Short mmCIF file of C-alpha atoms and ligand atoms in Angstrom, two decimals:
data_model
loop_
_atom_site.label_atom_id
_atom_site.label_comp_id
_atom_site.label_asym_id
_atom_site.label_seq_id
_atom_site.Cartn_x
_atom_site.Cartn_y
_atom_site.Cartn_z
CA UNK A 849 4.86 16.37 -5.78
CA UNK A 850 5.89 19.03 -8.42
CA UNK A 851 3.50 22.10 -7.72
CA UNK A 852 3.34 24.98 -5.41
CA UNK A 853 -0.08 24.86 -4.01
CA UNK A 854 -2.12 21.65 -2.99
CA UNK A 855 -5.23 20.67 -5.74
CA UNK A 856 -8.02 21.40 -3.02
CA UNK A 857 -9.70 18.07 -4.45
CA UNK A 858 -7.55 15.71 -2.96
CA UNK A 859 -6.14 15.19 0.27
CA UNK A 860 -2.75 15.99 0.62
CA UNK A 861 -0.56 13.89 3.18
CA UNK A 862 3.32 14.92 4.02
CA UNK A 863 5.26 11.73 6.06
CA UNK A 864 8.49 13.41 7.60
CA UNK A 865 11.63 11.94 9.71
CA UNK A 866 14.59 13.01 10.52
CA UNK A 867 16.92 11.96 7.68
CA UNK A 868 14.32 11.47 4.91
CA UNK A 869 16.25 8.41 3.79
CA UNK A 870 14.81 6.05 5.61
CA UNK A 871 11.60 5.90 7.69
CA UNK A 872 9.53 8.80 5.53
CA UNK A 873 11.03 7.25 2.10
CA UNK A 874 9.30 4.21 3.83
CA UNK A 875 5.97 5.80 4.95
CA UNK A 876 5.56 7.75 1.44
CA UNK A 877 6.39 4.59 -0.89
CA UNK A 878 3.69 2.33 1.32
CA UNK A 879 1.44 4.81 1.20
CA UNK A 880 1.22 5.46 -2.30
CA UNK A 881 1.34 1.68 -3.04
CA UNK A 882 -1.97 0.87 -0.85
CA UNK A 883 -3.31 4.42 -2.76
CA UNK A 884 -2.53 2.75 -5.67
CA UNK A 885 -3.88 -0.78 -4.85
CA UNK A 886 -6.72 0.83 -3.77
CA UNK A 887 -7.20 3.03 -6.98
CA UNK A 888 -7.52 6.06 -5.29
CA UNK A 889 -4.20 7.47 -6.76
CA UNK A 890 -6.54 10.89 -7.90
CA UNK A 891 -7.78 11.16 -4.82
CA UNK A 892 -4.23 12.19 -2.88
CA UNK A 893 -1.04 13.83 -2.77
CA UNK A 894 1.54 12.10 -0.97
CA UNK A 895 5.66 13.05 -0.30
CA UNK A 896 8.35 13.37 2.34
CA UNK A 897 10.99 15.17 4.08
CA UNK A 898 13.22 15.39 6.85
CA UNK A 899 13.56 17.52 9.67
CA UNK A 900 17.34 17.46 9.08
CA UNK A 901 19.65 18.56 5.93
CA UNK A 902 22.27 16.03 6.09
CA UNK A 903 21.03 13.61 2.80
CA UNK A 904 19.02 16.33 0.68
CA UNK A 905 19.21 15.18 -3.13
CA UNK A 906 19.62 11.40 -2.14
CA UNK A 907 17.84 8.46 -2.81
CA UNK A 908 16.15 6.23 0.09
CA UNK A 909 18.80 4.16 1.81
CA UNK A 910 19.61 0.84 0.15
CA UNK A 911 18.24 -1.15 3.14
CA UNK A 912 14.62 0.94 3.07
CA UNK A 913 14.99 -0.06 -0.76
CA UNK A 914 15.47 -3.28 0.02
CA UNK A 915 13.09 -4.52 2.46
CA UNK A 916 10.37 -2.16 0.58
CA UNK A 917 11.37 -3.84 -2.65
CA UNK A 918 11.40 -7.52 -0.77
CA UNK A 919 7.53 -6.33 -0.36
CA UNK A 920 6.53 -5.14 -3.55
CA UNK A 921 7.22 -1.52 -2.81
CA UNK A 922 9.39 0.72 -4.87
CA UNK A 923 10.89 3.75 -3.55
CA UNK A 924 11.34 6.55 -5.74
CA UNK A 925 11.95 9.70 -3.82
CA UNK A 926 14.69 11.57 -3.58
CA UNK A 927 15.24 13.68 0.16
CA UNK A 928 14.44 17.17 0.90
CA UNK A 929 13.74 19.35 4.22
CA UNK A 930 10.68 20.36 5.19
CA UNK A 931 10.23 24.11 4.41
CA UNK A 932 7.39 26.56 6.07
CA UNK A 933 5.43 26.03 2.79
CA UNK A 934 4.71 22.46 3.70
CA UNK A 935 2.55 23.41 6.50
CA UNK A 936 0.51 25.64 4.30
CA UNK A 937 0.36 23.12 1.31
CA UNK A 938 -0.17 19.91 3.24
CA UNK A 939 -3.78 18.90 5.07
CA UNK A 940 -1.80 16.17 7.23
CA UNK A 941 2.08 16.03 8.49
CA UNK A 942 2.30 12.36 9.63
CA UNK A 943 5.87 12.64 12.00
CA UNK A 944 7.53 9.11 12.66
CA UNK A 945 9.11 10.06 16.11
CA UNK A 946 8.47 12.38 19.00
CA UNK A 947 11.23 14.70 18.23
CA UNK A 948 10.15 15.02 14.54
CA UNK A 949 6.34 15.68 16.01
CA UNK A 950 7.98 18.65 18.20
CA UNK A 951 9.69 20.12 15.58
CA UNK A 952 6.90 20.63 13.13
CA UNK A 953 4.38 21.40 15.83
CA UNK A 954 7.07 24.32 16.46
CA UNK A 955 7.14 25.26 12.63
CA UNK A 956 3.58 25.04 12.33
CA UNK A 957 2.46 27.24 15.68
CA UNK A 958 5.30 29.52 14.53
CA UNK A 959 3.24 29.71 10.91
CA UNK A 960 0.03 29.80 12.04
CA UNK A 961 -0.88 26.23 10.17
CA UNK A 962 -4.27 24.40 10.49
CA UNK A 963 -2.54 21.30 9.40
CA UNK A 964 -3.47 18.17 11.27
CA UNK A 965 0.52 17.27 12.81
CA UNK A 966 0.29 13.80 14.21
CA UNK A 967 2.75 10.80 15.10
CA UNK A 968 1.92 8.21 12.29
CA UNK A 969 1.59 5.15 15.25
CA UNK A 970 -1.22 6.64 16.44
CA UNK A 971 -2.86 4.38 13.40
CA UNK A 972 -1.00 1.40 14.49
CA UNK A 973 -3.80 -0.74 16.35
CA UNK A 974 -0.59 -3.23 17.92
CA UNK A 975 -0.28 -1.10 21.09
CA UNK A 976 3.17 -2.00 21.42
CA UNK A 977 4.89 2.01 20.83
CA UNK A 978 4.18 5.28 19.46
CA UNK A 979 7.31 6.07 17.33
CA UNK A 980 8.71 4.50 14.56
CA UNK A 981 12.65 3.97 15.87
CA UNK A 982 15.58 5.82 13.63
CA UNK A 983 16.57 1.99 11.99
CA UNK A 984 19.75 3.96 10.64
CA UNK A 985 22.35 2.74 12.88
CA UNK A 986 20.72 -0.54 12.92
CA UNK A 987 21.04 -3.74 10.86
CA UNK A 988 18.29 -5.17 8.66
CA UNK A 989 16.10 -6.69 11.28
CA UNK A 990 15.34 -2.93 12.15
CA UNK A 991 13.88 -2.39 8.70
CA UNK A 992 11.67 -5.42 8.60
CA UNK A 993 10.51 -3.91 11.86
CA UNK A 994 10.13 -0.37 10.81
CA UNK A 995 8.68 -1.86 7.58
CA UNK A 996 5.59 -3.87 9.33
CA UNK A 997 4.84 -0.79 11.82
CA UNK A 998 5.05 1.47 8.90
CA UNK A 999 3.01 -0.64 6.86
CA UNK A 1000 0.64 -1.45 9.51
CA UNK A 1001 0.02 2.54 10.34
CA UNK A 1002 -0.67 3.55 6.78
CA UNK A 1003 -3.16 0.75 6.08
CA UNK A 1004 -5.26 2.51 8.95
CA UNK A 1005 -4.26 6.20 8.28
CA UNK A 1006 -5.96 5.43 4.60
CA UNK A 1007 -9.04 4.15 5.95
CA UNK A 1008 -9.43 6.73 8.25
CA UNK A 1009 -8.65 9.05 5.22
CA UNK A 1010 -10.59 7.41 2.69
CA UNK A 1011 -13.79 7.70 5.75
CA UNK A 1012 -12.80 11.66 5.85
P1 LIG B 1112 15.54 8.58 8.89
O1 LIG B 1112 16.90 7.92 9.41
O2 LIG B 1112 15.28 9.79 9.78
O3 LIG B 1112 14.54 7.51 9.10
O4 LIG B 1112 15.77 8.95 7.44
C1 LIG B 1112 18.09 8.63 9.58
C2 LIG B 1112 18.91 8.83 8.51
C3 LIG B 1112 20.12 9.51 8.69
C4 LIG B 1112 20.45 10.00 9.96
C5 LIG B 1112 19.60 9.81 11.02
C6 LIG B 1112 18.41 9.12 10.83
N1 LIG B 1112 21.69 10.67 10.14
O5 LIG B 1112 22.00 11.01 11.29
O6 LIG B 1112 22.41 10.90 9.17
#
């Protein structure tokens, strides 16, 4: 997303994790495909960002590429940090794990943000977690896994969405 200020038509929907290499690159690239697929693509804005600096500027890592690719899904973002601005310009900040939730609930009180902050498996009807684990120091098993929760979450966060 290029601009400054959020197009008050559409709904605009900010996935975050800690790296923003993996798991958010993830979140925002399903996302926009079931958008897409749905032909809503006017309807919302959707990016991502990390808590954390460490990979700002780089593409998703090759193993999010891969199993998003093995899917049909292409990644195409490149990583930033969330800034203050993103809980002005963003209606929803979807956090993958606990500690990401906490940190933007901290930015947000500390901003004074209306912004609905909420762990994306609270749309994930399988009852079996409520984070999406780091898969970074993991092998490719942990993608596939982080893949289906992922994928699995945003089909439900865009029907809630879509209902909204
Ligand atoms: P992500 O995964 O938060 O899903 O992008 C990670 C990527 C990198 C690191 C940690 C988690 N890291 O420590 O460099």
């Amino acid at each position: 997303m290029d601009t400054n200020t959020s197009d008050p038509a559409r709904t605009s929907v900010l996935f975050v994790c800690l790296g923003n290499i993996c798991r958010s690159p993830l979140a925002e690239g399903i996302f926009l495909h079931l958008v897409h697929e749905a032909g809503l693509d006017d309807r919302f804005e959707i990016d991502s960002a990390g808590t954390g600096a460490w990979h700002v500027g780089e593409r998703p890592d090759a193993r999010a590429s891969m199993v998003a690719s093995k899917h049909g899904v292409h990644l195409d973002s490149r990583a930033r940090q969330i800034t203050d601005d993103d809980l002005d310009r963003f209606d929803y900040v979807i956090a993958m794990d606990r500690e990401n939730l906490r940190n933007i609930e901290r930015m947000a009180d500390a901003r004074g943000s209306d912004a609905e902050v909420h762990l994306l498996r609270t749309y994930d009807d399988s009852g079996d977690g409520d984070e999406v684990p780091d898969p970074y120091y993991g092998g490719a098993s942990g993608f596939e896994t982080v893949y289906e929760m992922v994928h699995r979450s945003c089909q439900n966060l865009l029907e809630r969405l879509k209902a909204a």
